[in-house]
Coordinates of C-alpha atoms (C1' of nucleotides) in Angstrom, one line a residue:
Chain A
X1 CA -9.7 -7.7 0.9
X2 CA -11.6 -6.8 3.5
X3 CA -12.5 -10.0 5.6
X4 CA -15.5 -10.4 8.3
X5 CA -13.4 -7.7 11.1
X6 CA -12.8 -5.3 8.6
X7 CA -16.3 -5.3 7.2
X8 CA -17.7 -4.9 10.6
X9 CA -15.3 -2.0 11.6
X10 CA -16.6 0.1 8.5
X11 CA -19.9 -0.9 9.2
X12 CA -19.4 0.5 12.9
X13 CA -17.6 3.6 11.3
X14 CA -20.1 4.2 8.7
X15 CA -23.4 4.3 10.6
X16 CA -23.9 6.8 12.7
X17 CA -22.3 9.3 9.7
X18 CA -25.0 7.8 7.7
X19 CA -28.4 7.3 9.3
X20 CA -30.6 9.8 8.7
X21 CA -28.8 11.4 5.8
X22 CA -30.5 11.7 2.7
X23 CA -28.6 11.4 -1.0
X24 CA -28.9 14.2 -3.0
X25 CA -26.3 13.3 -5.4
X26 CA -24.7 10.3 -7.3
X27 CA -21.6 10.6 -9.8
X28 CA -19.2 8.1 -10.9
X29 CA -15.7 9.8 -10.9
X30 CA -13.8 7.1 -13.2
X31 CA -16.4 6.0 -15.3
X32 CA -15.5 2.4 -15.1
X33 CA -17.6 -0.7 -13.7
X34 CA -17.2 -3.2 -11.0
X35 CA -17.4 -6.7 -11.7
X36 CA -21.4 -6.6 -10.3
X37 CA -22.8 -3.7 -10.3
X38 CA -26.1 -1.7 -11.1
X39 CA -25.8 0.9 -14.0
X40 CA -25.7 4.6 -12.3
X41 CA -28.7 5.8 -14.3
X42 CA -30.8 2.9 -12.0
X43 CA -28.4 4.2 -8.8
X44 CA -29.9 7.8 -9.3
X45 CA -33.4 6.5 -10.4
X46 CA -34.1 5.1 -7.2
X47 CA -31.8 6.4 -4.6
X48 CA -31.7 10.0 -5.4
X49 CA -33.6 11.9 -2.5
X50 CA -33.7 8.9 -0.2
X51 CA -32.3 8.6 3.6
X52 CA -30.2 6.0 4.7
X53 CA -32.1 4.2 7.6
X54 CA -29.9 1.0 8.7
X55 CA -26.7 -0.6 7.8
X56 CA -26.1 -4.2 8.3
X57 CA -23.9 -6.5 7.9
X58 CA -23.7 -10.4 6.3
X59 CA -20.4 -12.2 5.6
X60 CA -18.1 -10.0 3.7
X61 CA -21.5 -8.0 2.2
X62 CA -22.6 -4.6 3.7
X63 CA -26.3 -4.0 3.5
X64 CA -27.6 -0.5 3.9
X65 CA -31.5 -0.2 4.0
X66 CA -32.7 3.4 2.6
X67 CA -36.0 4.6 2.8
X68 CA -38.7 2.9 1.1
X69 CA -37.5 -0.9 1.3
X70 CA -34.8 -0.2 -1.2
X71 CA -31.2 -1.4 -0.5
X72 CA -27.9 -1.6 -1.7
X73 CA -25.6 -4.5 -1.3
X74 CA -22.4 -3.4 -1.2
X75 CA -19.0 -6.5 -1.1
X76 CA -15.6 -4.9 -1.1
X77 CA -13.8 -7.4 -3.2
X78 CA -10.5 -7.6 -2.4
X79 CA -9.6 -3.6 -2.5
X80 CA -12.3 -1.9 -2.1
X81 CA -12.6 1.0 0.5
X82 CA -16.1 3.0 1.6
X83 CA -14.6 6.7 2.7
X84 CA -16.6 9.7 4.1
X85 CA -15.7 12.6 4.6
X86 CA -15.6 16.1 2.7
X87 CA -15.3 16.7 -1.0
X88 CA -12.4 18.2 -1.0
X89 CA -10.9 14.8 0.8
X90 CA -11.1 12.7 -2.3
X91 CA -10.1 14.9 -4.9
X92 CA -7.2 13.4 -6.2
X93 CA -8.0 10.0 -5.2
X94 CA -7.7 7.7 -7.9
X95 CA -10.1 4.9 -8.5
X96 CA -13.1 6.6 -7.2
X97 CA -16.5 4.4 -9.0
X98 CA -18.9 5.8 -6.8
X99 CA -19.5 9.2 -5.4
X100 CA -22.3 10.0 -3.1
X101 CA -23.2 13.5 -1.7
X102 CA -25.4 13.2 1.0
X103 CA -27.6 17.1 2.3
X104 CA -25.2 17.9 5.2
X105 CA -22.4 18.4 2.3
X106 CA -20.5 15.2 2.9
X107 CA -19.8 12.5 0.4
X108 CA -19.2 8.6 0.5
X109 CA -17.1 7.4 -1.9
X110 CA -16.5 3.3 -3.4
X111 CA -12.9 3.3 -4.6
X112 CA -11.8 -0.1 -5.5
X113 CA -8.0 -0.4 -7.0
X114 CA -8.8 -3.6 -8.4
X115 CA -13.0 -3.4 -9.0
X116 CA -13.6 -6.7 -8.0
X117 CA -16.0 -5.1 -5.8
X118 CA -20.0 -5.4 -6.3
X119 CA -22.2 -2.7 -5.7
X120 CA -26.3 -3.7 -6.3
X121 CA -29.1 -2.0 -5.8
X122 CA -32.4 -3.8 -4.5
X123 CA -35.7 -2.1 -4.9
X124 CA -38.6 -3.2 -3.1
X125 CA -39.4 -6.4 -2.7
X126 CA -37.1 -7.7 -4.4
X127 CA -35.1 -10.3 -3.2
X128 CA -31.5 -10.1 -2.2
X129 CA -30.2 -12.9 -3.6
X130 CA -26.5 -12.6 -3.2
X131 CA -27.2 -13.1 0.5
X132 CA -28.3 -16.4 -0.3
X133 CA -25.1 -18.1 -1.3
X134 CA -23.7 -16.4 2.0
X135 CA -23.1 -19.3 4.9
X136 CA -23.6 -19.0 8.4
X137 CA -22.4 -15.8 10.8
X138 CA -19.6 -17.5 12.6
X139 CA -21.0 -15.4 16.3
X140 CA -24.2 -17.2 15.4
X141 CA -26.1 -19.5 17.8
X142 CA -26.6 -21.6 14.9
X143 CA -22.9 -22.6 14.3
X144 CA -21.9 -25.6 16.8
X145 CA -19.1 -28.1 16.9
X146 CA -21.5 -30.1 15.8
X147 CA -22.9 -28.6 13.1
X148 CA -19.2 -27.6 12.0
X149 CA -18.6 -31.9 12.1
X150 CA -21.8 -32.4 10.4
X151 CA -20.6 -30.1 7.8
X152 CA -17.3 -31.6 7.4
X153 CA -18.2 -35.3 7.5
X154 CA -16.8 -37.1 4.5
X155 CA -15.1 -34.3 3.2
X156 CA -11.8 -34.8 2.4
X157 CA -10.8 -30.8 1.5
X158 CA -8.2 -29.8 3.5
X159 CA -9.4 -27.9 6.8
X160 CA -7.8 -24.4 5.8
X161 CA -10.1 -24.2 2.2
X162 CA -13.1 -25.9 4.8
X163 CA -12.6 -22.1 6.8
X164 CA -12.3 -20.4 3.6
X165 CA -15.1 -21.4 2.1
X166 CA -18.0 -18.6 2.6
X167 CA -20.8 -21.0 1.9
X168 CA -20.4 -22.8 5.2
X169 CA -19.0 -20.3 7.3
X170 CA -19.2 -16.6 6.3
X171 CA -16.4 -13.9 6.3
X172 CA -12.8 -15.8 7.0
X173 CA -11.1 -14.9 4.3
X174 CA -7.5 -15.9 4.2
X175 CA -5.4 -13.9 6.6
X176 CA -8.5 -15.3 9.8
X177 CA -7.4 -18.7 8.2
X178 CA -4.6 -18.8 9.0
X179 CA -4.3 -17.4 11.7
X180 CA -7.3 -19.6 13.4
X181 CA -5.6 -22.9 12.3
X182 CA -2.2 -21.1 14.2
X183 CA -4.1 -20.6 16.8
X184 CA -5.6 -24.3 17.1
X185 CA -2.7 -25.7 17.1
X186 CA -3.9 -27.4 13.6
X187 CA -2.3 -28.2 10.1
X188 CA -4.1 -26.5 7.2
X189 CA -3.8 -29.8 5.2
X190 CA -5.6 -31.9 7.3
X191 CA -8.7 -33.5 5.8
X192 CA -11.8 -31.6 7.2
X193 CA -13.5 -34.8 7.3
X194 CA -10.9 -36.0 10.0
X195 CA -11.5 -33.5 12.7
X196 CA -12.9 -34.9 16.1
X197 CA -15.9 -33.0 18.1
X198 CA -13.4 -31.7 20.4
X199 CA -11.0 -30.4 17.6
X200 CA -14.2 -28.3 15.8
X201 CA -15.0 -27.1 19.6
X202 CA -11.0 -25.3 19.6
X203 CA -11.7 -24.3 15.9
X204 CA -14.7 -22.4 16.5
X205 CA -13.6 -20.9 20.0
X206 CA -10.6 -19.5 18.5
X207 CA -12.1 -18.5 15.1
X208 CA -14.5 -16.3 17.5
X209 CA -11.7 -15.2 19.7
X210 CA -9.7 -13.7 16.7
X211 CA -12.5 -12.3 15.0
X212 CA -13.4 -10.3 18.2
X213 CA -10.2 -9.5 18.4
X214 CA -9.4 -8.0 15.1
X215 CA -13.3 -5.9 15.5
X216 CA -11.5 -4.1 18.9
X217 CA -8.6 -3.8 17.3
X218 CA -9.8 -2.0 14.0
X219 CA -9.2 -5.2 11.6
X220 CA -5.9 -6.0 10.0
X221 CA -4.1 -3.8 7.5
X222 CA -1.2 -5.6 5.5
X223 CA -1.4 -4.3 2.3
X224 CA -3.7 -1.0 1.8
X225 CA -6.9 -1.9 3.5
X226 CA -8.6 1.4 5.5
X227 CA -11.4 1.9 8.0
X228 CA -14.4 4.7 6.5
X229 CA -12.4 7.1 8.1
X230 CA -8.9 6.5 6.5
X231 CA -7.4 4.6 9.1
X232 CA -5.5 1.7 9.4
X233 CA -6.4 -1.4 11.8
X234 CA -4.6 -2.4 14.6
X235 CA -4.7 -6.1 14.1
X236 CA -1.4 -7.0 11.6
X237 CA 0.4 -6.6 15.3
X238 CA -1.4 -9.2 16.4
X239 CA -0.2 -11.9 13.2
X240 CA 1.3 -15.1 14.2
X241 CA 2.3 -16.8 10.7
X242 CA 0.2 -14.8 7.9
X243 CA 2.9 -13.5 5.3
X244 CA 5.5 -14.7 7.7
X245 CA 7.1 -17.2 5.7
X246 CA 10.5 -17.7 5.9
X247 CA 10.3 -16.3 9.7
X248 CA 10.7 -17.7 13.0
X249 CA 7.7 -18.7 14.5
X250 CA 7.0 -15.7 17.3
X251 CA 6.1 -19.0 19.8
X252 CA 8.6 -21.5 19.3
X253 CA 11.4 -19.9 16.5
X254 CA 10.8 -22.6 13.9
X255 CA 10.5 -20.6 10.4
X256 CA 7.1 -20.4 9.1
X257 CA 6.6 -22.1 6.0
X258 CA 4.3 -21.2 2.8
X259 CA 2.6 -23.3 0.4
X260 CA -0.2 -23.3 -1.7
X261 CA -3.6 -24.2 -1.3
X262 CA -6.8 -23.9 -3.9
X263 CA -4.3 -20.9 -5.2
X264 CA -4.0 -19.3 -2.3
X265 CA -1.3 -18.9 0.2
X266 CA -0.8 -20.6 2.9
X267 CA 1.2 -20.1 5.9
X268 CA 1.9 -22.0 9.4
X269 CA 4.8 -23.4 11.7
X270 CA 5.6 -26.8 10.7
X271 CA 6.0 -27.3 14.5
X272 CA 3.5 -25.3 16.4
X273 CA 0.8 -27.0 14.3
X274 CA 0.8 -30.3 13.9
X275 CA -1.9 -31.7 16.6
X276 CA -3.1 -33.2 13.4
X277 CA -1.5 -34.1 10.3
X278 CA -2.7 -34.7 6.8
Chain B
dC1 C1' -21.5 -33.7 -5.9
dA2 C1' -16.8 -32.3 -4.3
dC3 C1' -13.0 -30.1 -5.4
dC4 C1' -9.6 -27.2 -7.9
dC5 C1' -8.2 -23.8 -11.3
dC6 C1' -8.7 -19.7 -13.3
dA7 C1' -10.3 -15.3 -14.6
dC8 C1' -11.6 -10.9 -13.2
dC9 C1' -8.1 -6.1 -12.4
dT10 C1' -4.2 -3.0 -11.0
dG11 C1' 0.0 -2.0 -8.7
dC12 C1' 4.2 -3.1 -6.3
dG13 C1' 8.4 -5.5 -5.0
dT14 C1' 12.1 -8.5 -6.7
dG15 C1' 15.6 -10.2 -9.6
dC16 C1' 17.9 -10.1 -13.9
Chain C
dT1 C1' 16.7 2.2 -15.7
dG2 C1' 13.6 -1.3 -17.8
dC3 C1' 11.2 -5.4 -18.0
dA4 C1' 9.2 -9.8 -16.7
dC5 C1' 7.3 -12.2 -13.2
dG6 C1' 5.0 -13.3 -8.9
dC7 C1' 2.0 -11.9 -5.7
dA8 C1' -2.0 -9.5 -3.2
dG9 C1' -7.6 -9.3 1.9
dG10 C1' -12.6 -12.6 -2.8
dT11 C1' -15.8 -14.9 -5.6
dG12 C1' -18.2 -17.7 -9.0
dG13 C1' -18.1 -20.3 -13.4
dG14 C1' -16.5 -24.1 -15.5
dG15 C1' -13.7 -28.3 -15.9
dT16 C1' -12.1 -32.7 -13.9

DNA sequence: CACCCCACCTGCGTGC
DNA sequence: TGCACGCAGGTGGGGT
């Protein structure tokens, strides 16, 4: 799904046709759940007549902040969508679980092909604890090289699950992967562990490069993903080795190569990446 | 603890 | 055409 660029693109698409609105209607067109999420009759209870004041972002997890300290966590899983728009837009759209119809007459809606989505409601005070498993914001201050070797000292995971693993650093999913390890001229299987200061210092330049990239160029769309307004992103232009196996490299011609890693696929030029080897 | 596998869902492309 | 299989942007629980 949706990984750290596309997350922030809805979140910049989303705002401003939010703030200030107030929800004066909840439904839930296909009547089936997400894998997290709070019963609709707790939605209504405490959302019902409330305006949207903020919406923030952490890792993969949208946050919107309503009136009255209560907030709704929202984490598209891997197909989920937010869409606004009119009514009439969405009325043959099929996996619609949320519907909300805000005063001006327009709607947000959650469709999620797949539900793995999570949509949970917060009321005040209480804590939003899904944000606690969440690791650091890789545009943070507080990631380093150093902190990045300190993390990876004695680990002997190979350095693509090390990038993909939200806990330490939050919102590469696996297309970012990748493409950061393309761009550091870095085999995915190295151990993590094995990575010098100056090899972290790359990995983190380039990891915020391509994020900023992918944010200006409306994220990546490979399979269905969609901005809040229906769009598709910009970014899948931009994609050096992600679902490129089998292709020459677009640097140096060699075919880029697949395999497997903690279930997920990997993909990267045998040749252009191999400044350090597993 | 560190790491990996798998389930959770639905749809689409491929090959027989 | 039909069917089986593999694969898809994420995450956490449970097993090794």
């Amino acid at each position: 799904m949706p990984e750290l660029p596309e997350v922030e693109v809805i979140r910049r698409g989303l705002a401003p046709r939010l703030a200030g609105r107030r929800i004066v209607a909840i439904t839930a067109p296909s009547g089936k759940q997400l894998r997290q999420q709070t019963p609709l009759a707790d939605l209504q209870a405490w959302l019902l007549g409330r305006r949207f004041l903020q919406l923030k972002r952490r890792g993969k997890y949208l946050r919107f902040i309503l009136e009255g300290d209560v907030n709704l966590l929202v984490h598209l899983g891997m197909t989920g969508r937010l869409l606004v728009g009119r009514e009439s837009d969405f009325h043959t759209l099929p996996h619609v679980h949320l519907k909300f119809v805000l005063e001006d007459g327009s709607v947000l809606i959650y469709q999620d092909l797949r539900r793995f989505g999570q949509v949970l409601l917060f009321r005040p005070g209480e804590h939003l604890w899904p944000l606690d498993r969440v690791g650091r914001e890789p545009f943070s201050r507080n990631v380093t090289p150093a902190w990045l070797a300190e993390q990876a000292r004695g680990r002997s995971r190979p350095l693509k699950n090390f990038l993909l693993d939200g806990h330490i650093i939050a919102g590469i999913g696996n297309i970012y992967a990748c493409e950061i390890l393309f761009a550091a001229g870095l085999h995915p299987e190295v151990p993590a562990g094995r990575l010098s200061l100056e090899d972290w210092e790359l990995v983190l330049k380039e990891t915020r490069r391509l994020l900023a990239r992918a944010i200006r160029r409306g994220g990546t769309t490979v399979l269905n993903y969609l901005n809040s307004f229906g769009e598709t992103g910009l970014f899948q232009l931009d994609l050096m080795v992600y679902g490129r196996g089998g292709e020459p490299c677009r640097r140096c011609g060699t075919p880029i190569q697949r395999l497997v890693q903690a279930g997920r696929s990997t993909f990267f030029c045998p040749s252009c990446q191999k400044s350090k080897q597993p």
